[in-house]
mmCIF file of C-alpha atoms in Angstrom:
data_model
loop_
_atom_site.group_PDB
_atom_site.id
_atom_site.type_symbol
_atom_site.label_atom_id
_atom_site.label_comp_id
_atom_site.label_asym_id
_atom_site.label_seq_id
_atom_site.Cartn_x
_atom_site.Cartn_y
_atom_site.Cartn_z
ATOM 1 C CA UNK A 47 8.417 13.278 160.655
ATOM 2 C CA UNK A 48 6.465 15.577 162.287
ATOM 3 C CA UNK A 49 2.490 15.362 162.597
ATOM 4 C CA UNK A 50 -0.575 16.880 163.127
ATOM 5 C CA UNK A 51 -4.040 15.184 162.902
ATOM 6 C CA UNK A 52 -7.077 16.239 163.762
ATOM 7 C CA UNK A 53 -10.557 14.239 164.174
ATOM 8 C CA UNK A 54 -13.165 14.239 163.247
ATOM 9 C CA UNK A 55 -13.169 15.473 159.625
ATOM 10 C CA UNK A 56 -16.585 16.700 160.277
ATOM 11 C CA UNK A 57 -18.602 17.418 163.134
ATOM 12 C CA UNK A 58 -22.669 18.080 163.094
ATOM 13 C CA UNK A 59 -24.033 19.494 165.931
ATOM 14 C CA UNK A 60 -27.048 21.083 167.162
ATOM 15 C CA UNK A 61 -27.409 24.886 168.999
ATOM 16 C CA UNK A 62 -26.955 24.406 172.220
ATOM 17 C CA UNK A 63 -24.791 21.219 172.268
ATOM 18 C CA UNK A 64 -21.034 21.263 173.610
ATOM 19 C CA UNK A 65 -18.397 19.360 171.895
ATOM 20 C CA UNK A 66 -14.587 18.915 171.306
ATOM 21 C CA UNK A 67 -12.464 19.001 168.653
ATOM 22 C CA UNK A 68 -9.032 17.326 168.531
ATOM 23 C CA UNK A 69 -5.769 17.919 167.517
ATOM 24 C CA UNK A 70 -2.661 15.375 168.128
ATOM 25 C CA UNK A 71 0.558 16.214 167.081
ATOM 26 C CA UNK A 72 4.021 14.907 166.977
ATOM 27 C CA UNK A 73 6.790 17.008 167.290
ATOM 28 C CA UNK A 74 10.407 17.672 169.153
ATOM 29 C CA UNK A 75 10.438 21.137 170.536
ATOM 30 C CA UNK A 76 7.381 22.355 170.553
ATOM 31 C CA UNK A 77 7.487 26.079 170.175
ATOM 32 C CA UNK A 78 3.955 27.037 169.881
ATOM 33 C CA UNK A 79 0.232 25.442 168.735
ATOM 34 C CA UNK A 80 -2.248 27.461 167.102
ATOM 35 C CA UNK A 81 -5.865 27.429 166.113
ATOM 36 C CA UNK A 82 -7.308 28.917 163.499
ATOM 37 C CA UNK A 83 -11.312 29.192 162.335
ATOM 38 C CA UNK A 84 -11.526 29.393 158.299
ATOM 39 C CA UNK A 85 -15.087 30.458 156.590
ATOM 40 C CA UNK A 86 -15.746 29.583 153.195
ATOM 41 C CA UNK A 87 -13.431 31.186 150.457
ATOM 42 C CA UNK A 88 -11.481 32.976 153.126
ATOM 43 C CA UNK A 89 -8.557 33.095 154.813
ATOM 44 C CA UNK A 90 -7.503 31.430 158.231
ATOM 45 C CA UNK A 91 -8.262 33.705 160.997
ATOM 46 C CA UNK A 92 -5.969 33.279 164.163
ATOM 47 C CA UNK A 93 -7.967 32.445 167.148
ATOM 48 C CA UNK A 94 -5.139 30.732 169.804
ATOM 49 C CA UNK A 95 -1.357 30.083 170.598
ATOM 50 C CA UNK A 96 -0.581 28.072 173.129
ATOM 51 C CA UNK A 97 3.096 27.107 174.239
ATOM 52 C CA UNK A 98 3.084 24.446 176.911
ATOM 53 C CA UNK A 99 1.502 21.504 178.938
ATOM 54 C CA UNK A 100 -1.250 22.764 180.888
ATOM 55 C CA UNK A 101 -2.166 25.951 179.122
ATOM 56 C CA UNK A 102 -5.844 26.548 178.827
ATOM 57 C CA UNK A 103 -6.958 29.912 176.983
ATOM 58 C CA UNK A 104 -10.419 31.129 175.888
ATOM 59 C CA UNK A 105 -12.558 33.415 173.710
ATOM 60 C CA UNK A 106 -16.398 33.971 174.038
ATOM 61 C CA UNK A 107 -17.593 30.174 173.632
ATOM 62 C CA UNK A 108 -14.128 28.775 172.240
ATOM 63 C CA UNK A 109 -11.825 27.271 174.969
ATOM 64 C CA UNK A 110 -8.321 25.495 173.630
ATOM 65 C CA UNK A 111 -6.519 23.300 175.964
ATOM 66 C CA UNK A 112 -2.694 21.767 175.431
ATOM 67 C CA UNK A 113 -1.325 18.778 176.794
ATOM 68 C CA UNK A 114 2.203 17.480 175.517
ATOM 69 C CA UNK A 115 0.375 15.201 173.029
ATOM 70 C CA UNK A 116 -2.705 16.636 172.198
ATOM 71 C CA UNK A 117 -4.667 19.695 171.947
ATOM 72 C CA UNK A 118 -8.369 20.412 172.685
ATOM 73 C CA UNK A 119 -10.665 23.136 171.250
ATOM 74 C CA UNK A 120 -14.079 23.050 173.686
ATOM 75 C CA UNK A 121 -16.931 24.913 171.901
ATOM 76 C CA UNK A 122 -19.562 25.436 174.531
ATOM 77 C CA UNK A 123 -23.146 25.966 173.721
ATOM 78 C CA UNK A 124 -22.126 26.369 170.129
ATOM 79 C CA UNK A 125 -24.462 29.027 167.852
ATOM 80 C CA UNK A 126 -24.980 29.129 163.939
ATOM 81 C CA UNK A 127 -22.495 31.213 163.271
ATOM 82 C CA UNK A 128 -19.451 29.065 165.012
ATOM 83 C CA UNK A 129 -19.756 27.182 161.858
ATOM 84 C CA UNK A 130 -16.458 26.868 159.924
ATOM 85 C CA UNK A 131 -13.135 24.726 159.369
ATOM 86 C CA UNK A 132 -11.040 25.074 162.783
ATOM 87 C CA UNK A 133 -7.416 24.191 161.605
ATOM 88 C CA UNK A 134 -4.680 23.435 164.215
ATOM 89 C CA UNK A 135 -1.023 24.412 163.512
ATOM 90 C CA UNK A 136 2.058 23.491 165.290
ATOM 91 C CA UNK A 137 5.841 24.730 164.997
ATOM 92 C CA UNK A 138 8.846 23.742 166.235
ATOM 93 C CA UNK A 139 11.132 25.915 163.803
ATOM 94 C CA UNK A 140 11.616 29.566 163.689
ATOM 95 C CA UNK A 141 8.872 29.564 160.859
ATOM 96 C CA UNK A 142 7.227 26.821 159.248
ATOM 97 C CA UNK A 143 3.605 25.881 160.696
ATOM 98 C CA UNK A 144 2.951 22.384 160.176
ATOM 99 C CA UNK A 145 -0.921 22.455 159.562
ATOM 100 C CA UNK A 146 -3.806 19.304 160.254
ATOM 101 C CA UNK A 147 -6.318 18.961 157.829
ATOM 102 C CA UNK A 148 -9.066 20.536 159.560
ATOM 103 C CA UNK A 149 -12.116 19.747 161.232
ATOM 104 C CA UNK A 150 -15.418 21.199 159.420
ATOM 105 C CA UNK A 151 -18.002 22.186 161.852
ATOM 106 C CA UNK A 152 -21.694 22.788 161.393
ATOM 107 C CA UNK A 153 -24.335 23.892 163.844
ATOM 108 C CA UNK A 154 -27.680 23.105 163.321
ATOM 109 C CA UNK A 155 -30.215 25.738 164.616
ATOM 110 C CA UNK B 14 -5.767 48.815 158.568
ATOM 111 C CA UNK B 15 -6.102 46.820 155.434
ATOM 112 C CA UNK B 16 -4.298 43.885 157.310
ATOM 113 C CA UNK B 17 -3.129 41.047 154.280
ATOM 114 C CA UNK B 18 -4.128 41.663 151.062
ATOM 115 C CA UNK B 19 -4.196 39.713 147.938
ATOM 116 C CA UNK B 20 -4.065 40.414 144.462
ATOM 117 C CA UNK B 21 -5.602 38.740 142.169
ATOM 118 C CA UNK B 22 -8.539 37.101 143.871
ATOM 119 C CA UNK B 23 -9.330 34.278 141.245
ATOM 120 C CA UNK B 24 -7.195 33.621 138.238
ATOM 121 C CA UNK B 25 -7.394 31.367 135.352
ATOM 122 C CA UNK B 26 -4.235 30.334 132.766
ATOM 123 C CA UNK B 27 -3.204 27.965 130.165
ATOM 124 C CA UNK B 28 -0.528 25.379 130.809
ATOM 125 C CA UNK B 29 2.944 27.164 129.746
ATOM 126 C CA UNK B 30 1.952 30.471 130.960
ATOM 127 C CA UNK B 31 3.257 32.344 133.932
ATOM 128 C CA UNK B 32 2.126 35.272 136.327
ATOM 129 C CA UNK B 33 2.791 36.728 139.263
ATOM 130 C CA UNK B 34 0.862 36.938 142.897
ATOM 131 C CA UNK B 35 1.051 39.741 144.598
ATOM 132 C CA UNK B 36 0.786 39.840 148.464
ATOM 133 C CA UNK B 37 0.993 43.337 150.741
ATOM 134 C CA UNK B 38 0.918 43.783 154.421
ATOM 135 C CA UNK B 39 0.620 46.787 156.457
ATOM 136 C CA UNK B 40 1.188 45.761 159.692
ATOM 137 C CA UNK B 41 5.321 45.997 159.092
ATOM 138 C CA UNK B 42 5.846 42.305 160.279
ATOM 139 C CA UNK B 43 9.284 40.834 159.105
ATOM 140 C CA UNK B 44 7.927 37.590 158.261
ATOM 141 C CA UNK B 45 6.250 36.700 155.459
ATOM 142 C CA UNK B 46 4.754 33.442 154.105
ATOM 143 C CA UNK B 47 3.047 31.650 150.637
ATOM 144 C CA UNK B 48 1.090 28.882 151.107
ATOM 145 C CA UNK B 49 -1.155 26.671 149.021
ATOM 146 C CA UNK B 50 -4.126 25.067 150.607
ATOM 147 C CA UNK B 51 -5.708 21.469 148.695
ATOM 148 C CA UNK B 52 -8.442 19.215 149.521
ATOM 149 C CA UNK B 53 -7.327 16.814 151.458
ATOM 150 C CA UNK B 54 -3.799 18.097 151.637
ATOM 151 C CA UNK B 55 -4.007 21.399 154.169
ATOM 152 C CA UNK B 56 -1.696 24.222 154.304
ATOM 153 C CA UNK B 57 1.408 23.864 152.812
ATOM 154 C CA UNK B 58 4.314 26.290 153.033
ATOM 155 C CA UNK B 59 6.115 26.916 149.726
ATOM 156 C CA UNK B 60 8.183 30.056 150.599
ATOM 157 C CA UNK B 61 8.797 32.614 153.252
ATOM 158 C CA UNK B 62 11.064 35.755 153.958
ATOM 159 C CA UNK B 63 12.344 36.606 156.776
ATOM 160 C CA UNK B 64 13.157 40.155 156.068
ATOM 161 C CA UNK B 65 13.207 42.561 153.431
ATOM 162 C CA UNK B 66 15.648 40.898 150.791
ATOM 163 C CA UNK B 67 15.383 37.443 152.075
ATOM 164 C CA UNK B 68 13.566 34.530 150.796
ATOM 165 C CA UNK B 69 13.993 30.520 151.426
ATOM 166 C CA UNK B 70 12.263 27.718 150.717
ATOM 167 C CA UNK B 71 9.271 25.959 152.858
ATOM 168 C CA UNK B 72 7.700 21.885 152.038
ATOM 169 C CA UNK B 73 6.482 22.769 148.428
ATOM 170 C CA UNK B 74 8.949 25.271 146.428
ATOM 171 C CA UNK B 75 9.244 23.662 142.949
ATOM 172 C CA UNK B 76 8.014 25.072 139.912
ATOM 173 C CA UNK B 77 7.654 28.789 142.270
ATOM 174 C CA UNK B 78 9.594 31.977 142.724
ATOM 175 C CA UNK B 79 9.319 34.440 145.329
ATOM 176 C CA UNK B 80 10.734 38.163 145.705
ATOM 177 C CA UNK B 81 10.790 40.095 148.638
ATOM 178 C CA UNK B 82 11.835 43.789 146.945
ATOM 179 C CA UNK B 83 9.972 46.212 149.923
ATOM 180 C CA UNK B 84 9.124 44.878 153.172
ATOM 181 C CA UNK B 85 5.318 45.356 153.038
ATOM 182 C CA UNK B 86 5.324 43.079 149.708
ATOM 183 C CA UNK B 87 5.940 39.453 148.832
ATOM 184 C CA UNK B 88 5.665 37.985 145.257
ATOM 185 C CA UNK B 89 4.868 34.865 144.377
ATOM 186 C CA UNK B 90 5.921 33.907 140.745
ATOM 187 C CA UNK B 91 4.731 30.794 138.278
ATOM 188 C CA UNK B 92 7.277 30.925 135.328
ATOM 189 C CA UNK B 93 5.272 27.760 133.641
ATOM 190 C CA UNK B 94 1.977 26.878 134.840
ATOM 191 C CA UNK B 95 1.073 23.217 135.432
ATOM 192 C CA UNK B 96 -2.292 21.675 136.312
ATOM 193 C CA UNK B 97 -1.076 20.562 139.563
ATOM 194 C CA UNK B 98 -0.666 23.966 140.447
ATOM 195 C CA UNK B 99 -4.257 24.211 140.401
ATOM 196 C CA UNK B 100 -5.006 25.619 144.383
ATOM 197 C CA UNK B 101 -5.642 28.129 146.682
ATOM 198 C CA UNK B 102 -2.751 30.334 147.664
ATOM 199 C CA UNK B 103 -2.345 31.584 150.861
ATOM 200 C CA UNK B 104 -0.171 34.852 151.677
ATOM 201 C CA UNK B 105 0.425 35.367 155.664
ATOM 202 C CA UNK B 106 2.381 37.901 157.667
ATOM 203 C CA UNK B 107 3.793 37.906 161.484
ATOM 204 C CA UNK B 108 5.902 39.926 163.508
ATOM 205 C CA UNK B 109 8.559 37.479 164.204
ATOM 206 C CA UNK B 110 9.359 33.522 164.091
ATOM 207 C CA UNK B 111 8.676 31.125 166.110
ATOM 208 C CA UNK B 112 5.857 30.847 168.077
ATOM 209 C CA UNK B 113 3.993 34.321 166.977
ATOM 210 C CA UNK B 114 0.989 33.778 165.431
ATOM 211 C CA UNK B 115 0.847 34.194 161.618
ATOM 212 C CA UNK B 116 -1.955 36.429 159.794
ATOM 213 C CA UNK B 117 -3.213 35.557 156.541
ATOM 214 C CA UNK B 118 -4.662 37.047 153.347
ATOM 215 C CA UNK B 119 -8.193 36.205 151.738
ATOM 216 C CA UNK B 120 -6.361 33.653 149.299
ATOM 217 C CA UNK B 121 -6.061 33.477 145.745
ATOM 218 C CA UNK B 122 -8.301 30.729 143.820
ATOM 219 C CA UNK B 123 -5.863 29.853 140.582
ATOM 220 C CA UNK B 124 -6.501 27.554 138.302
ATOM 221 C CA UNK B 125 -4.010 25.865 135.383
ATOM 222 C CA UNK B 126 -5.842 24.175 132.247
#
């Protein structure tokens, strides 16, 4: 069955201090991986797609990284306001996104 | 550009009754999506269209309908509402399958007493 977790749950940090979030998945024929920030009674709002081993892509202090087991979403020198849910999504279908459970991030000022 | 909209944004109803969600996108993607979203549970897919006229079923589709009438719209239909249907539905748009990324609405809260 495929599987995506993501760790931590929940992640504290302070302004200023860099940190990674996770996202393992298990899947035959990967197609694509996706990251997605949600806010508080809103909708996910797309941030990355990446399709293979090796990828690395990156907006303003977000950078996601893919290897063929895991994914990696570097927040560097993280602010207030990069405080959310950051979901990862893989697919393997011409479709469905398989979604983690999230990991809820606050920053600290 | 109005993106994915929602209608309504929070809803209440009695066990027994039904309604209707109503999701429009104005970016003419072909793909369309409904998805529920619990604590604990993430995103689940329930239905999705890929075209005007076409609808299947995703992880969750019991106890929901979906129509696909116009391309910009997708319906999402509860003909008898059930506590566990108590979530947050999701409505999301993309331009193809596959690996583009999908674009979601600002959710509907329901909840079934």
């Amino acid at each position: 069955e495929d599987q995506v977790t993501q760790s931590p749950e929940a992640l504290r940090l302070q302004e200023g201090e860099s940190s990674s979030l996770n996202c393992s998945y298990t899947v035959s024929g990967l197609r694509g991986l996706f990251w997605y920030r949600q806010d508080p009674g809103k909708g996910p709002e797309f941030l990355f797609t990446l399709y293979s081993a090796g990828e690395e892509k990156e907006k303003e202090r977000l950078k996601a990284t893919l290897t063929k087991k895991e994914s990696f979403l570097h927040i560097t020198a993280p602010k207030p306001e990069d405080s959310a849910t950051y979901l990862c999504a893989v697919t393997n279908s011409g479709y469905a996104l398989n979604f983690g459970k999230g990991t809820s991030l606050l920053v600290t000022p | 550009n109005a993106g994915v909209t929602q209608t309504p944004k929070f809803r209440v109803l009695k066990t027994g009754q039904s309604m209707t969600l109503l999701c429009a996108q104005d970016m003419n993607h072909e793909y369309m999506y409904w998805y529920r979203q619990d604590p604990g549970m993430g995103l689940r897919l329930i239905h999705y269209s890929v075209g005007e006229g076409t609808t299947a079923k995703g992880e969750v589709p019991d106890g929901y309908n979906v129509s696909r009438l116009k391309k910009q719209n997708f319906l999402l239909g509860l003909e008898s509402a059930a506590p566990s249907q108590t979530s947050v539905y999701f409505c999301a748009s993309s331009y193809g399958g596959g690996a583009f990324e999908q674009f979601f609405g600002p959710g509907t809260r329901l909840t079934v007493l």
